[in-house]
């Protein structure tokens, strides 16, 4: 299974680095190495040590964790159902806590979520 997960993690790193070189101010990632760690553990019951190590070395200034409070829509090949989405939400929160990573919860409408992100970024000294 590591043969499948390894290129996914390496591709994630490449995409993150490419985005960072093009950014003027902020880079938003829908996924990052944290996702690779979680999915390896959840779906394949494995842990990839080098991904964990690289993840700890990378700088992600702010985490926004989207709550699953919007209607679930099927996304073939991506998510099994609304219960899995809720289960993964709990796992993401747990892994953020495991790594001592502060995060901002996003819930409500798209507009409310967007406003919370902008407010957080504009009021943060680190961003």
PDB file of C-alpha atoms in Angstrom:
ATOM      1  CA  UNK A   1       0.000   0.000   0.000  1.00  0.00           C
ATOM      2  CA  UNK A   2       2.912   2.349   0.636  1.00  0.00           C
ATOM      3  CA  UNK A   3       3.634   2.221  -3.084  1.00  0.00           C
ATOM      4  CA  UNK A   4       0.273   3.925  -3.681  1.00  0.00           C
ATOM      5  CA  UNK A   5       0.443   6.425  -0.821  1.00  0.00           C
ATOM      6  CA  UNK A   6       4.028   7.533  -1.364  1.00  0.00           C
ATOM      7  CA  UNK A   7       3.438   9.253  -4.740  1.00  0.00           C
ATOM      8  CA  UNK A   8       0.300  10.919  -3.396  1.00  0.00           C
ATOM      9  CA  UNK A   9       2.253  12.508  -0.534  1.00  0.00           C
ATOM     10  CA  UNK A  10       5.116  13.498  -2.842  1.00  0.00           C
ATOM     11  CA  UNK A  11       2.628  15.037  -5.270  1.00  0.00           C
ATOM     12  CA  UNK A  12       1.028  16.970  -2.412  1.00  0.00           C
ATOM     13  CA  UNK A  13       4.408  18.398  -1.432  1.00  0.00           C
ATOM     14  CA  UNK A  14       5.151  19.368  -5.039  1.00  0.00           C
ATOM     15  CA  UNK A  15       1.788  21.119  -5.448  1.00  0.00           C
ATOM     16  CA  UNK A  16       2.174  22.984  -2.155  1.00  0.00           C
ATOM     17  CA  UNK A  17       5.660  24.159  -3.089  1.00  0.00           C
ATOM     18  CA  UNK A  18       4.545  25.259  -6.550  1.00  0.00           C
ATOM     19  CA  UNK A  19       1.639  27.230  -5.082  1.00  0.00           C
ATOM     20  CA  UNK A  20       3.941  28.922  -2.558  1.00  0.00           C
ATOM     21  CA  UNK A  21       6.301  30.129  -5.293  1.00  0.00           C
ATOM     22  CA  UNK A  22       3.395  31.717  -7.182  1.00  0.00           C
ATOM     23  CA  UNK A  23       1.618  33.293  -4.205  1.00  0.00           C
ATOM     24  CA  UNK A  24       1.624  37.010  -3.611  1.00  0.00           C
ATOM     25  CA  UNK A  25       0.293  36.830  -0.057  1.00  0.00           C
ATOM     26  CA  UNK A  26      -1.616  33.692   0.912  1.00  0.00           C
ATOM     27  CA  UNK A  27      -1.856  30.120  -0.294  1.00  0.00           C
ATOM     28  CA  UNK A  28      -4.970  28.117   0.509  1.00  0.00           C
ATOM     29  CA  UNK A  29      -4.770  24.329   0.482  1.00  0.00           C
ATOM     30  CA  UNK A  30      -7.877  22.193   0.428  1.00  0.00           C
ATOM     31  CA  UNK A  31      -5.629  19.338   1.530  1.00  0.00           C
ATOM     32  CA  UNK A  32      -2.064  19.088   2.774  1.00  0.00           C
ATOM     33  CA  UNK A  33       0.180  16.430   4.252  1.00  0.00           C
ATOM     34  CA  UNK A  34      -2.120  16.214   7.242  1.00  0.00           C
ATOM     35  CA  UNK A  35      -4.711  14.727   4.888  1.00  0.00           C
ATOM     36  CA  UNK A  36      -2.165  12.168   3.674  1.00  0.00           C
ATOM     37  CA  UNK A  37      -1.411  11.173   7.257  1.00  0.00           C
ATOM     38  CA  UNK A  38      -5.078  10.863   8.183  1.00  0.00           C
ATOM     39  CA  UNK A  39      -6.147   8.935   5.085  1.00  0.00           C
ATOM     40  CA  UNK A  40      -3.211   6.517   5.423  1.00  0.00           C
ATOM     41  CA  UNK A  41      -4.257   5.810   8.998  1.00  0.00           C
ATOM     42  CA  UNK A  42      -7.997   5.680   8.362  1.00  0.00           C
ATOM     43  CA  UNK A  43      -8.259   3.838   5.058  1.00  0.00           C
ATOM     44  CA  UNK A  44      -5.088   1.748   5.085  1.00  0.00           C
ATOM     45  CA  UNK A  45      -4.257   1.350   8.779  1.00  0.00           C
ATOM     46  CA  UNK A  46      -0.691   2.456   8.139  1.00  0.00           C
ATOM     47  CA  UNK A  47       1.620   5.285   9.051  1.00  0.00           C
ATOM     48  CA  UNK A  48       4.293   6.691   6.740  1.00  0.00           C
ATOM     49  CA  UNK A  49       7.093   7.964   8.933  1.00  0.00           C
ATOM     50  CA  UNK A  50       8.736  10.232   6.364  1.00  0.00           C
ATOM     51  CA  UNK A  51       5.410  12.010   5.690  1.00  0.00           C
ATOM     52  CA  UNK A  52       4.993  12.642   9.393  1.00  0.00           C
ATOM     53  CA  UNK A  53       8.513  14.073   9.599  1.00  0.00           C
ATOM     54  CA  UNK A  54       8.095  16.325   6.555  1.00  0.00           C
ATOM     55  CA  UNK A  55       4.722  17.502   7.856  1.00  0.00           C
ATOM     56  CA  UNK A  56       6.312  18.630  11.132  1.00  0.00           C
ATOM     57  CA  UNK A  57       8.935  20.614   9.216  1.00  0.00           C
ATOM     58  CA  UNK A  58       6.517  22.495   6.968  1.00  0.00           C
ATOM     59  CA  UNK A  59       5.000  25.802   7.961  1.00  0.00           C
ATOM     60  CA  UNK A  60       1.245  26.095   7.762  1.00  0.00           C
ATOM     61  CA  UNK A  61       0.299  29.411   9.333  1.00  0.00           C
ATOM     62  CA  UNK A  62      -3.404  28.875   9.869  1.00  0.00           C
ATOM     63  CA  UNK A  63      -5.761  25.890   9.800  1.00  0.00           C
ATOM     64  CA  UNK A  64      -9.428  26.239   8.986  1.00  0.00           C
ATOM     65  CA  UNK A  65     -11.482  23.141   9.728  1.00  0.00           C
ATOM     66  CA  UNK A  66     -14.787  23.076   7.877  1.00  0.00           C
ATOM     67  CA  UNK A  67     -17.638  21.633   9.882  1.00  0.00           C
ATOM     68  CA  UNK A  68     -19.869  19.129   8.043  1.00  0.00           C
ATOM     69  CA  UNK A  69     -22.947  21.309   8.510  1.00  0.00           C
ATOM     70  CA  UNK A  70     -23.727  21.822   4.835  1.00  0.00           C
ATOM     71  CA  UNK A  71     -25.780  19.251   2.934  1.00  0.00           C
ATOM     72  CA  UNK A  72     -23.784  16.242   1.825  1.00  0.00           C
ATOM     73  CA  UNK A  73     -23.508  15.652  -1.914  1.00  0.00           C
ATOM     74  CA  UNK A  74     -22.177  12.508  -3.516  1.00  0.00           C
ATOM     75  CA  UNK A  75     -18.715  12.915  -4.995  1.00  0.00           C
ATOM     76  CA  UNK A  76     -17.982   9.637  -6.791  1.00  0.00           C
ATOM     77  CA  UNK A  77     -14.655   8.150  -5.815  1.00  0.00           C
ATOM     78  CA  UNK A  78     -14.158  10.645  -2.993  1.00  0.00           C
ATOM     79  CA  UNK A  79     -16.557  10.067  -0.124  1.00  0.00           C
ATOM     80  CA  UNK A  80     -18.697   7.123   0.821  1.00  0.00           C
ATOM     81  CA  UNK A  81     -21.502   9.021   2.528  1.00  0.00           C
ATOM     82  CA  UNK A  82     -22.484  11.558   5.147  1.00  0.00           C
ATOM     83  CA  UNK A  83     -21.518   9.297   8.059  1.00  0.00           C
ATOM     84  CA  UNK A  84     -17.992   8.871   6.713  1.00  0.00           C
ATOM     85  CA  UNK A  85     -17.747  12.639   6.379  1.00  0.00           C
ATOM     86  CA  UNK A  86     -18.675  12.985  10.059  1.00  0.00           C
ATOM     87  CA  UNK A  87     -16.240  10.233  11.062  1.00  0.00           C
ATOM     88  CA  UNK A  88     -13.402  11.893   9.132  1.00  0.00           C
ATOM     89  CA  UNK A  89     -14.266  15.229  10.741  1.00  0.00           C
ATOM     90  CA  UNK A  90     -13.688  13.702  14.174  1.00  0.00           C
ATOM     91  CA  UNK A  91     -10.421  12.169  12.980  1.00  0.00           C
ATOM     92  CA  UNK A  92      -9.192  15.469  11.506  1.00  0.00           C
ATOM     93  CA  UNK A  93      -9.933  17.256  14.754  1.00  0.00           C
ATOM     94  CA  UNK A  94      -8.141  14.526  16.696  1.00  0.00           C
ATOM     95  CA  UNK A  95      -5.047  14.658  14.526  1.00  0.00           C
ATOM     96  CA  UNK A  96      -4.897  18.457  14.807  1.00  0.00           C
ATOM     97  CA  UNK A  97      -4.993  18.079  18.581  1.00  0.00           C
ATOM     98  CA  UNK A  98      -2.392  15.289  18.465  1.00  0.00           C
ATOM     99  CA  UNK A  99       0.040  17.627  16.694  1.00  0.00           C
ATOM    100  CA  UNK A 100      -0.942  20.579  18.916  1.00  0.00           C
ATOM    101  CA  UNK A 101      -2.137  22.580  15.916  1.00  0.00           C
ATOM    102  CA  UNK A 102      -4.585  25.378  16.647  1.00  0.00           C
ATOM    103  CA  UNK A 103      -7.454  25.667  14.201  1.00  0.00           C
ATOM    104  CA  UNK A 104     -10.463  27.803  13.444  1.00  0.00           C
ATOM    105  CA  UNK A 105     -13.782  26.062  12.918  1.00  0.00           C
ATOM    106  CA  UNK A 106     -15.765  27.137   9.888  1.00  0.00           C
ATOM    107  CA  UNK A 107     -19.501  26.595   9.816  1.00  0.00           C
ATOM    108  CA  UNK A 108     -22.597  28.189   8.377  1.00  0.00           C
ATOM    109  CA  UNK A 109     -23.127  29.476   4.863  1.00  0.00           C
ATOM    110  CA  UNK A 110     -20.372  29.997   2.328  1.00  0.00           C
ATOM    111  CA  UNK A 111     -20.567  33.723   3.012  1.00  0.00           C
ATOM    112  CA  UNK A 112     -20.242  33.195   6.780  1.00  0.00           C
ATOM    113  CA  UNK A 113     -17.286  30.883   6.297  1.00  0.00           C
ATOM    114  CA  UNK A 114     -15.600  33.296   3.907  1.00  0.00           C
ATOM    115  CA  UNK A 115     -16.091  36.189   6.333  1.00  0.00           C
ATOM    116  CA  UNK A 116     -14.602  34.164   9.195  1.00  0.00           C
ATOM    117  CA  UNK A 117     -11.544  33.291   7.090  1.00  0.00           C
ATOM    118  CA  UNK A 118     -11.012  36.887   5.983  1.00  0.00           C
ATOM    119  CA  UNK A 119     -11.503  38.217   9.482  1.00  0.00           C
ATOM    120  CA  UNK A 120      -9.039  35.709  10.917  1.00  0.00           C
ATOM    121  CA  UNK A 121      -6.401  36.404   8.270  1.00  0.00           C
ATOM    122  CA  UNK A 122      -6.735  40.173   8.384  1.00  0.00           C
ATOM    123  CA  UNK A 123      -6.556  40.239  12.195  1.00  0.00           C
ATOM    124  CA  UNK A 124      -3.664  37.806  12.532  1.00  0.00           C
ATOM    125  CA  UNK A 125      -0.124  39.059  13.043  1.00  0.00           C
ATOM    126  CA  UNK A 126       1.296  35.825  11.598  1.00  0.00           C
ATOM    127  CA  UNK A 127      -0.562  36.002   8.309  1.00  0.00           C
TER     128      UNK A 127
END
